[in-house]
């Protein structure tokens, strides 16, 4: 663990944050072939060849996202993260911390339930779906708070993840 609190997120932390965000959007957009293929798999039926490529992409990109999240957690542990923006109350800091931790849990949960289902060990598709809904809800809250803090409270929160906004 780092001995002092860093001033800013490292470029790798920022790059991985946005990679995971784009990855999640793509994952949600291409989930249907994966659901059809998994339903066929667990029913003992042959999958539709038209679904194979996108289902494979969902598994591959999902696994990459999972690895990116593990690297993010390691970077967080190794180098730490900057303290909260100036003017953040202790209640806001508590909520932000809880949401960030919950997001990490959802991201890990998505990877684990997806891989267990894909490998045919057990069908955790329903859990994968429920975690996805919880994660999307948290993402909307999180993104809303970041935009509000940046453009209404003007405390530079978003600039922490988009260095081009720094003044
Ligand atoms: C898939 C979508 C997203 C996920 C899973 C996600 C997840 C996270 C997590 C876990 C952190 C905490 C990083 C850490 O301290 O280790 C974080 C930080 C941050 N995210 Fe996101 N995020 C997403 C989308 C967004 C969007 C759309 C925005 C902006 C509109 C945004 C803005 C930020 C900002 C500004 C921070 C730094 C907050 C601070 O240090 O106070 N994120 N994000
Ligand atoms: C954060 C990353 C991921 C996101 C956002 C995501 C998103 C989704 C969504 C929205 C569904 C549809 C759920 C439903 O309607 O039942 C789905 C299904 C599925 N995903 Fe993912 N996924 C991710 C990662 C993964 C990974 C890593 C794997 C496996 C390597 C995977 C395998 C599956 C499987 C097998 C299904 C079908 C489940 C079923 O039939 O109910 N996913 N995914």
PDB file of C-alpha atoms and ligand atoms in Angstrom:
ATOM      1  CA  UNK A   1       0.000   0.000   0.000  1.00  0.00           C
ATOM      2  CA  UNK A   2       1.205   3.538  -0.725  1.00  0.00           C
ATOM      3  CA  UNK A   3       2.488   5.543   2.232  1.00  0.00           C
ATOM      4  CA  UNK A   4       0.879   8.862   1.174  1.00  0.00           C
ATOM      5  CA  UNK A   5      -2.337   9.886  -0.573  1.00  0.00           C
ATOM      6  CA  UNK A   6      -1.674  10.657  -4.264  1.00  0.00           C
ATOM      7  CA  UNK A   7      -2.687  14.027  -5.755  1.00  0.00           C
ATOM      8  CA  UNK A   8      -4.397  12.468  -8.773  1.00  0.00           C
ATOM      9  CA  UNK A   9      -5.449   9.185 -10.382  1.00  0.00           C
ATOM     10  CA  UNK A  10      -2.629   7.589 -12.383  1.00  0.00           C
ATOM     11  CA  UNK A  11      -2.998   7.490 -16.190  1.00  0.00           C
ATOM     12  CA  UNK A  12      -3.448   3.696 -16.014  1.00  0.00           C
ATOM     13  CA  UNK A  13      -6.309   4.095 -13.500  1.00  0.00           C
ATOM     14  CA  UNK A  14      -7.982   6.641 -15.777  1.00  0.00           C
ATOM     15  CA  UNK A  15      -7.492   4.569 -18.943  1.00  0.00           C
ATOM     16  CA  UNK A  16      -8.891   1.441 -17.281  1.00  0.00           C
ATOM     17  CA  UNK A  17     -11.872   3.372 -15.837  1.00  0.00           C
ATOM     18  CA  UNK A  18     -12.947   4.470 -19.341  1.00  0.00           C
ATOM     19  CA  UNK A  19     -12.090   1.114 -20.947  1.00  0.00           C
ATOM     20  CA  UNK A  20     -14.414  -0.606 -18.458  1.00  0.00           C
ATOM     21  CA  UNK A  21     -17.158   1.953 -19.127  1.00  0.00           C
ATOM     22  CA  UNK A  22     -17.041   1.491 -22.917  1.00  0.00           C
ATOM     23  CA  UNK A  23     -16.760  -2.285 -22.439  1.00  0.00           C
ATOM     24  CA  UNK A  24     -19.930  -2.382 -20.338  1.00  0.00           C
ATOM     25  CA  UNK A  25     -21.892  -0.447 -22.971  1.00  0.00           C
ATOM     26  CA  UNK A  26     -20.761  -2.937 -25.654  1.00  0.00           C
ATOM     27  CA  UNK A  27     -21.525  -5.922 -23.372  1.00  0.00           C
ATOM     28  CA  UNK A  28     -25.081  -4.755 -22.787  1.00  0.00           C
ATOM     29  CA  UNK A  29     -25.548  -4.072 -26.514  1.00  0.00           C
ATOM     30  CA  UNK A  30     -24.440  -7.593 -27.521  1.00  0.00           C
ATOM     31  CA  UNK A  31     -25.979  -9.710 -24.720  1.00  0.00           C
ATOM     32  CA  UNK A  32     -28.854 -11.251 -26.705  1.00  0.00           C
ATOM     33  CA  UNK A  33     -26.921 -13.848 -28.768  1.00  0.00           C
ATOM     34  CA  UNK A  34     -25.195 -14.925 -25.528  1.00  0.00           C
ATOM     35  CA  UNK A  35     -28.556 -15.439 -23.793  1.00  0.00           C
ATOM     36  CA  UNK A  36     -29.880 -17.485 -26.762  1.00  0.00           C
ATOM     37  CA  UNK A  37     -26.731 -19.589 -26.920  1.00  0.00           C
ATOM     38  CA  UNK A  38     -26.755 -20.234 -23.150  1.00  0.00           C
ATOM     39  CA  UNK A  39     -30.453 -21.144 -23.165  1.00  0.00           C
ATOM     40  CA  UNK A  40     -29.758 -23.690 -25.928  1.00  0.00           C
ATOM     41  CA  UNK A  41     -26.669 -24.978 -24.094  1.00  0.00           C
ATOM     42  CA  UNK A  42     -28.513 -25.641 -20.815  1.00  0.00           C
ATOM     43  CA  UNK A  43     -31.465 -27.188 -22.702  1.00  0.00           C
ATOM     44  CA  UNK A  44     -29.050 -29.584 -24.412  1.00  0.00           C
ATOM     45  CA  UNK A  45     -29.824 -28.112 -27.858  1.00  0.00           C
ATOM     46  CA  UNK A  46     -27.381 -27.064 -30.588  1.00  0.00           C
ATOM     47  CA  UNK A  47     -26.769 -23.276 -30.597  1.00  0.00           C
ATOM     48  CA  UNK A  48     -27.725 -21.225 -33.657  1.00  0.00           C
ATOM     49  CA  UNK A  49     -24.448 -20.662 -35.610  1.00  0.00           C
ATOM     50  CA  UNK A  50     -25.607 -17.051 -36.217  1.00  0.00           C
ATOM     51  CA  UNK A  51     -25.158 -16.378 -32.469  1.00  0.00           C
ATOM     52  CA  UNK A  52     -21.665 -17.842 -32.089  1.00  0.00           C
ATOM     53  CA  UNK A  53     -19.504 -14.831 -32.969  1.00  0.00           C
ATOM     54  CA  UNK A  54     -21.270 -12.256 -30.784  1.00  0.00           C
ATOM     55  CA  UNK A  55     -21.616 -14.748 -27.919  1.00  0.00           C
ATOM     56  CA  UNK A  56     -17.857 -15.383 -28.126  1.00  0.00           C
ATOM     57  CA  UNK A  57     -17.217 -11.626 -28.152  1.00  0.00           C
ATOM     58  CA  UNK A  58     -19.411 -11.189 -25.054  1.00  0.00           C
ATOM     59  CA  UNK A  59     -17.368 -13.837 -23.234  1.00  0.00           C
ATOM     60  CA  UNK A  60     -14.029 -12.448 -24.412  1.00  0.00           C
ATOM     61  CA  UNK A  61     -14.729  -8.770 -23.748  1.00  0.00           C
ATOM     62  CA  UNK A  62     -16.386  -9.652 -20.422  1.00  0.00           C
ATOM     63  CA  UNK A  63     -13.243 -11.532 -19.392  1.00  0.00           C
ATOM     64  CA  UNK A  64     -11.062  -8.569 -20.438  1.00  0.00           C
ATOM     65  CA  UNK A  65     -13.255  -6.258 -18.329  1.00  0.00           C
ATOM     66  CA  UNK A  66     -12.861  -8.647 -15.389  1.00  0.00           C
ATOM     67  CA  UNK A  67      -9.058  -8.584 -15.772  1.00  0.00           C
ATOM     68  CA  UNK A  68      -9.128  -4.760 -16.101  1.00  0.00           C
ATOM     69  CA  UNK A  69     -11.077  -4.575 -12.815  1.00  0.00           C
ATOM     70  CA  UNK A  70      -8.541  -6.822 -11.055  1.00  0.00           C
ATOM     71  CA  UNK A  71      -5.718  -4.569 -12.331  1.00  0.00           C
ATOM     72  CA  UNK A  72      -7.657  -1.490 -11.130  1.00  0.00           C
ATOM     73  CA  UNK A  73      -8.050  -3.003  -7.671  1.00  0.00           C
ATOM     74  CA  UNK A  74      -4.345  -3.809  -7.573  1.00  0.00           C
ATOM     75  CA  UNK A  75      -3.424  -0.238  -8.655  1.00  0.00           C
ATOM     76  CA  UNK A  76      -5.776   1.096  -5.985  1.00  0.00           C
ATOM     77  CA  UNK A  77      -4.125  -1.082  -3.353  1.00  0.00           C
ATOM     78  CA  UNK A  78      -0.584  -0.354  -4.582  1.00  0.00           C
ATOM     79  CA  UNK A  79      -0.784   3.395  -5.263  1.00  0.00           C
ATOM     80  CA  UNK A  80      -3.996   4.509  -3.526  1.00  0.00           C
ATOM     81  CA  UNK A  81      -6.519   7.027  -4.859  1.00  0.00           C
ATOM     82  CA  UNK A  82      -6.705  10.801  -4.366  1.00  0.00           C
ATOM     83  CA  UNK A  83      -8.724  12.071  -1.402  1.00  0.00           C
ATOM     84  CA  UNK A  84     -12.166  13.553  -2.072  1.00  0.00           C
ATOM     85  CA  UNK A  85     -12.555  16.864  -3.907  1.00  0.00           C
ATOM     86  CA  UNK A  86     -12.401  20.036  -1.821  1.00  0.00           C
ATOM     87  CA  UNK A  87     -15.726  20.889  -0.165  1.00  0.00           C
ATOM     88  CA  UNK A  88     -16.936  17.257  -0.026  1.00  0.00           C
ATOM     89  CA  UNK A  89     -18.867  16.700   3.216  1.00  0.00           C
ATOM     90  CA  UNK A  90     -18.259  13.559   5.245  1.00  0.00           C
ATOM     91  CA  UNK A  91     -21.733  12.266   4.281  1.00  0.00           C
ATOM     92  CA  UNK A  92     -20.987  12.757   0.570  1.00  0.00           C
ATOM     93  CA  UNK A  93     -17.597  11.095   0.992  1.00  0.00           C
ATOM     94  CA  UNK A  94     -19.255   8.138   2.717  1.00  0.00           C
ATOM     95  CA  UNK A  95     -21.831   7.731  -0.067  1.00  0.00           C
ATOM     96  CA  UNK A  96     -19.179   8.070  -2.808  1.00  0.00           C
ATOM     97  CA  UNK A  97     -17.025   5.445  -1.083  1.00  0.00           C
ATOM     98  CA  UNK A  98     -19.972   3.054  -0.707  1.00  0.00           C
ATOM     99  CA  UNK A  99     -20.977   3.492  -4.363  1.00  0.00           C
ATOM    100  CA  UNK A 100     -17.405   2.935  -5.600  1.00  0.00           C
ATOM    101  CA  UNK A 101     -17.081  -0.230  -3.505  1.00  0.00           C
ATOM    102  CA  UNK A 102     -20.489  -1.461  -4.644  1.00  0.00           C
ATOM    103  CA  UNK A 103     -19.480  -0.838  -8.271  1.00  0.00           C
ATOM    104  CA  UNK A 104     -16.328  -2.918  -7.817  1.00  0.00           C
ATOM    105  CA  UNK A 105     -18.413  -5.705  -6.230  1.00  0.00           C
ATOM    106  CA  UNK A 106     -20.904  -5.624  -9.124  1.00  0.00           C
ATOM    107  CA  UNK A 107     -18.074  -5.703 -11.681  1.00  0.00           C
ATOM    108  CA  UNK A 108     -16.511  -8.735  -9.970  1.00  0.00           C
ATOM    109  CA  UNK A 109     -19.959 -10.352  -9.617  1.00  0.00           C
ATOM    110  CA  UNK A 110     -20.685  -9.879 -13.330  1.00  0.00           C
ATOM    111  CA  UNK A 111     -17.404 -11.541 -14.276  1.00  0.00           C
ATOM    112  CA  UNK A 112     -17.776 -14.485 -11.888  1.00  0.00           C
ATOM    113  CA  UNK A 113     -21.460 -15.249 -12.642  1.00  0.00           C
ATOM    114  CA  UNK A 114     -20.775 -14.851 -16.390  1.00  0.00           C
ATOM    115  CA  UNK A 115     -17.783 -17.196 -16.371  1.00  0.00           C
ATOM    116  CA  UNK A 116     -19.525 -19.837 -14.208  1.00  0.00           C
ATOM    117  CA  UNK A 117     -22.524 -19.800 -16.576  1.00  0.00           C
ATOM    118  CA  UNK A 118     -20.484 -19.726 -19.783  1.00  0.00           C
ATOM    119  CA  UNK A 119     -18.334 -22.640 -18.678  1.00  0.00           C
ATOM    120  CA  UNK A 120     -21.499 -24.718 -18.088  1.00  0.00           C
ATOM    121  CA  UNK A 121     -20.774 -25.311 -14.360  1.00  0.00           C
ATOM    122  CA  UNK A 122     -24.117 -23.784 -13.261  1.00  0.00           C
ATOM    123  CA  UNK A 123     -26.681 -21.475 -14.792  1.00  0.00           C
ATOM    124  CA  UNK A 124     -26.229 -18.216 -12.879  1.00  0.00           C
ATOM    125  CA  UNK A 125     -27.829 -16.220 -15.714  1.00  0.00           C
ATOM    126  CA  UNK A 126     -30.567 -14.807 -13.452  1.00  0.00           C
ATOM    127  CA  UNK A 127     -27.994 -13.570 -10.947  1.00  0.00           C
ATOM    128  CA  UNK A 128     -25.906 -12.108 -13.805  1.00  0.00           C
ATOM    129  CA  UNK A 129     -29.022 -10.227 -14.925  1.00  0.00           C
ATOM    130  CA  UNK A 130     -29.912  -8.932 -11.419  1.00  0.00           C
ATOM    131  CA  UNK A 131     -26.342  -7.759 -10.735  1.00  0.00           C
ATOM    132  CA  UNK A 132     -26.363  -6.015 -14.101  1.00  0.00           C
ATOM    133  CA  UNK A 133     -29.509  -4.057 -13.156  1.00  0.00           C
ATOM    134  CA  UNK A 134     -27.986  -3.063  -9.790  1.00  0.00           C
ATOM    135  CA  UNK A 135     -24.754  -2.044 -11.523  1.00  0.00           C
ATOM    136  CA  UNK A 136     -26.483   0.068 -14.171  1.00  0.00           C
ATOM    137  CA  UNK A 137     -28.514   1.834 -11.436  1.00  0.00           C
ATOM    138  CA  UNK A 138     -25.309   2.596  -9.500  1.00  0.00           C
ATOM    139  CA  UNK A 139     -23.551   3.763 -12.684  1.00  0.00           C
ATOM    140  CA  UNK A 140     -26.362   6.241 -13.394  1.00  0.00           C
ATOM    141  CA  UNK A 141     -26.168   7.584  -9.811  1.00  0.00           C
ATOM    142  CA  UNK A 142     -22.373   7.715  -9.998  1.00  0.00           C
ATOM    143  CA  UNK A 143     -22.245   9.470 -13.382  1.00  0.00           C
ATOM    144  CA  UNK A 144     -25.009  11.882 -12.286  1.00  0.00           C
ATOM    145  CA  UNK A 145     -23.071  12.774  -9.134  1.00  0.00           C
ATOM    146  CA  UNK A 146     -19.836  13.266 -11.116  1.00  0.00           C
ATOM    147  CA  UNK A 147     -21.582  15.600 -13.610  1.00  0.00           C
ATOM    148  CA  UNK A 148     -23.393  17.490 -10.824  1.00  0.00           C
ATOM    149  CA  UNK A 149     -20.176  17.974  -8.860  1.00  0.00           C
ATOM    150  CA  UNK A 150     -18.260  19.100 -11.927  1.00  0.00           C
ATOM    151  CA  UNK A 151     -20.773  21.457 -13.511  1.00  0.00           C
ATOM    152  CA  UNK A 152     -23.020  22.639 -10.643  1.00  0.00           C
ATOM    153  CA  UNK A 153     -20.762  22.518  -7.591  1.00  0.00           C
ATOM    154  CA  UNK A 154     -17.735  23.143  -9.807  1.00  0.00           C
ATOM    155  CA  UNK A 155     -15.399  21.166  -7.556  1.00  0.00           C
ATOM    156  CA  UNK A 156     -13.410  19.537 -10.382  1.00  0.00           C
ATOM    157  CA  UNK A 157     -14.587  15.966  -9.653  1.00  0.00           C
ATOM    158  CA  UNK A 158     -14.939  14.933 -13.308  1.00  0.00           C
ATOM    159  CA  UNK A 159     -11.571  16.479 -14.150  1.00  0.00           C
ATOM    160  CA  UNK A 160     -10.048  13.810 -11.908  1.00  0.00           C
ATOM    161  CA  UNK A 161     -11.081  11.207 -14.491  1.00  0.00           C
ATOM    162  CA  UNK A 162     -10.814  13.506 -17.573  1.00  0.00           C
ATOM    163  CA  UNK A 163      -7.483  15.340 -17.248  1.00  0.00           C
ATOM    164  CA  UNK A 164      -8.325  17.554 -20.294  1.00  0.00           C
ATOM    165  CA  UNK A 165     -10.933  19.291 -18.082  1.00  0.00           C
ATOM    166  CA  UNK A 166      -8.279  20.326 -15.542  1.00  0.00           C
ATOM    167  CA  UNK A 167      -7.667  24.040 -15.274  1.00  0.00           C
TER     168      UNK A 167
HETATM  169  C1  LIG B   1     -19.442   1.656 -16.516  1.00  0.00           C
HETATM  170  C2  LIG B   1     -19.492   2.781 -15.949  1.00  0.00           C
HETATM  171  C3  LIG B   1     -18.667   3.192 -14.769  1.00  0.00           C
HETATM  172  C4  LIG B   1     -18.111   2.456 -13.746  1.00  0.00           C
HETATM  173  C5  LIG B   1     -18.223   0.952 -13.513  1.00  0.00           C
HETATM  174  C6  LIG B   1     -17.400   3.377 -12.890  1.00  0.00           C
HETATM  175  C7  LIG B   1     -16.714   3.029 -11.746  1.00  0.00           C
HETATM  176  C8  LIG B   1     -15.948   3.865 -10.989  1.00  0.00           C
HETATM  177  C9  LIG B   1     -15.221   3.511  -9.798  1.00  0.00           C
HETATM  178  C10 LIG B   1     -15.224   2.110  -9.168  1.00  0.00           C
HETATM  179  C11 LIG B   1     -14.563   4.602  -9.366  1.00  0.00           C
HETATM  180  C12 LIG B   1     -13.670   4.686  -8.132  1.00  0.00           C
HETATM  181  C13 LIG B   1     -12.258   4.570  -8.565  1.00  0.00           C
HETATM  182  C14 LIG B   1     -11.381   4.320  -7.386  1.00  0.00           C
HETATM  183  O1  LIG B   1     -11.365   5.178  -6.472  1.00  0.00           O
HETATM  184  O2  LIG B   1     -10.727   3.254  -7.352  1.00  0.00           O
HETATM  185  C15 LIG B   1     -14.870   5.683 -10.270  1.00  0.00           C
HETATM  186  C16 LIG B   1     -14.381   6.966 -10.180  1.00  0.00           C
HETATM  187  C17 LIG B   1     -14.849   8.016 -10.942  1.00  0.00           C
HETATM  188  N1  LIG B   1     -15.748   7.947 -11.991  1.00  0.00           N
HETATM  189 FE1  LIG B   1     -16.628   6.320 -12.698  1.00  0.00          FE
HETATM  190  N2  LIG B   1     -17.534   4.653 -13.402  1.00  0.00           N
HETATM  191  C18 LIG B   1     -18.309   4.580 -14.544  1.00  0.00           C
HETATM  192  C19 LIG B   1     -18.708   5.608 -15.362  1.00  0.00           C
HETATM  193  C20 LIG B   1     -18.447   6.916 -15.112  1.00  0.00           C
HETATM  194  C21 LIG B   1     -19.003   8.030 -15.850  1.00  0.00           C
HETATM  195  C22 LIG B   1     -20.000   7.899 -17.016  1.00  0.00           C
HETATM  196  C23 LIG B   1     -18.484   9.161 -15.300  1.00  0.00           C
HETATM  197  C24 LIG B   1     -18.726  10.596 -15.652  1.00  0.00           C
HETATM  198  C25 LIG B   1     -19.822  11.082 -16.171  1.00  0.00           C
HETATM  199  C26 LIG B   1     -17.586   8.760 -14.237  1.00  0.00           C
HETATM  200  C27 LIG B   1     -16.823   9.601 -13.473  1.00  0.00           C
HETATM  201  C28 LIG B   1     -15.974   9.226 -12.461  1.00  0.00           C
HETATM  202  C29 LIG B   1     -15.175  10.162 -11.700  1.00  0.00           C
HETATM  203  C30 LIG B   1     -15.107  11.656 -11.883  1.00  0.00           C
HETATM  204  C31 LIG B   1     -14.464   9.399 -10.750  1.00  0.00           C
HETATM  205  C32 LIG B   1     -13.501   9.942  -9.668  1.00  0.00           C
HETATM  206  C33 LIG B   1     -14.325  10.271  -8.467  1.00  0.00           C
HETATM  207  C34 LIG B   1     -13.518  10.822  -7.340  1.00  0.00           C
HETATM  208  O3  LIG B   1     -12.326  10.526  -7.234  1.00  0.00           O
HETATM  209  O4  LIG B   1     -14.089  11.540  -6.504  1.00  0.00           O
HETATM  210  N3  LIG B   1     -17.603   7.385 -14.132  1.00  0.00           N
HETATM  211  N4  LIG B   1     -15.720   5.206 -11.241  1.00  0.00           N
HETATM  212  C1  LIG B   2     -19.241  -6.277 -16.864  1.00  0.00           C
HETATM  213  C2  LIG B   2     -19.274  -7.184 -17.826  1.00  0.00           C
HETATM  214  C3  LIG B   2     -20.533  -7.809 -18.343  1.00  0.00           C
HETATM  215  C4  LIG B   2     -21.732  -7.214 -18.627  1.00  0.00           C
HETATM  216  C5  LIG B   2     -22.133  -5.747 -18.476  1.00  0.00           C
HETATM  217  C6  LIG B   2     -22.624  -8.274 -19.088  1.00  0.00           C
HETATM  218  C7  LIG B   2     -23.952  -8.085 -19.448  1.00  0.00           C
HETATM  219  C8  LIG B   2     -24.838  -9.094 -19.723  1.00  0.00           C
HETATM  220  C9  LIG B   2     -26.262  -8.935 -19.891  1.00  0.00           C
HETATM  221  C10 LIG B   2     -27.025  -7.608 -19.796  1.00  0.00           C
HETATM  222  C11 LIG B   2     -26.789 -10.158 -20.120  1.00  0.00           C
HETATM  223  C12 LIG B   2     -28.264 -10.514 -20.320  1.00  0.00           C
HETATM  224  C13 LIG B   2     -28.836 -11.038 -19.014  1.00  0.00           C
HETATM  225  C14 LIG B   2     -30.241 -11.580 -19.202  1.00  0.00           C
HETATM  226  O1  LIG B   2     -31.032 -10.925 -19.884  1.00  0.00           O
HETATM  227  O2  LIG B   2     -30.532 -12.648 -18.646  1.00  0.00           O
HETATM  228  C15 LIG B   2     -25.701 -11.119 -20.134  1.00  0.00           C
HETATM  229  C16 LIG B   2     -25.840 -12.478 -20.338  1.00  0.00           C
HETATM  230  C17 LIG B   2     -24.794 -13.366 -20.281  1.00  0.00           C
HETATM  231  N1  LIG B   2     -23.463 -13.069 -20.078  1.00  0.00           N
HETATM  232 FE1  LIG B   2     -22.702 -11.283 -19.606  1.00  0.00          FE
HETATM  233  N2  LIG B   2     -21.944  -9.461 -19.080  1.00  0.00           N
HETATM  234  C18 LIG B   2     -20.661  -9.220 -18.634  1.00  0.00           C
HETATM  235  C19 LIG B   2     -19.643 -10.150 -18.466  1.00  0.00           C
HETATM  236  C20 LIG B   2     -19.733 -11.476 -18.836  1.00  0.00           C
HETATM  237  C21 LIG B   2     -18.646 -12.436 -18.771  1.00  0.00           C
HETATM  238  C22 LIG B   2     -17.235 -12.158 -18.255  1.00  0.00           C
HETATM  239  C23 LIG B   2     -19.138 -13.623 -19.212  1.00  0.00           C
HETATM  240  C24 LIG B   2     -18.444 -14.947 -19.370  1.00  0.00           C
HETATM  241  C25 LIG B   2     -17.176 -15.090 -19.751  1.00  0.00           C
HETATM  242  C26 LIG B   2     -20.543 -13.418 -19.519  1.00  0.00           C
HETATM  243  C27 LIG B   2     -21.404 -14.420 -19.933  1.00  0.00           C
HETATM  244  C28 LIG B   2     -22.755 -14.255 -20.071  1.00  0.00           C
HETATM  245  C29 LIG B   2     -23.663 -15.361 -20.277  1.00  0.00           C
HETATM  246  C30 LIG B   2     -23.289 -16.849 -20.338  1.00  0.00           C
HETATM  247  C31 LIG B   2     -24.947 -14.797 -20.396  1.00  0.00           C
HETATM  248  C32 LIG B   2     -26.272 -15.539 -20.617  1.00  0.00           C
HETATM  249  C33 LIG B   2     -26.965 -15.693 -19.276  1.00  0.00           C
HETATM  250  C34 LIG B   2     -28.377 -16.196 -19.435  1.00  0.00           C
HETATM  251  O3  LIG B   2     -28.641 -16.977 -20.317  1.00  0.00           O
HETATM  252  O4  LIG B   2     -29.242 -15.769 -18.658  1.00  0.00           O
HETATM  253  N3  LIG B   2     -20.870 -12.106 -19.292  1.00  0.00           N
HETATM  254  N4  LIG B   2     -24.525 -10.444 -19.871  1.00  0.00           N
END
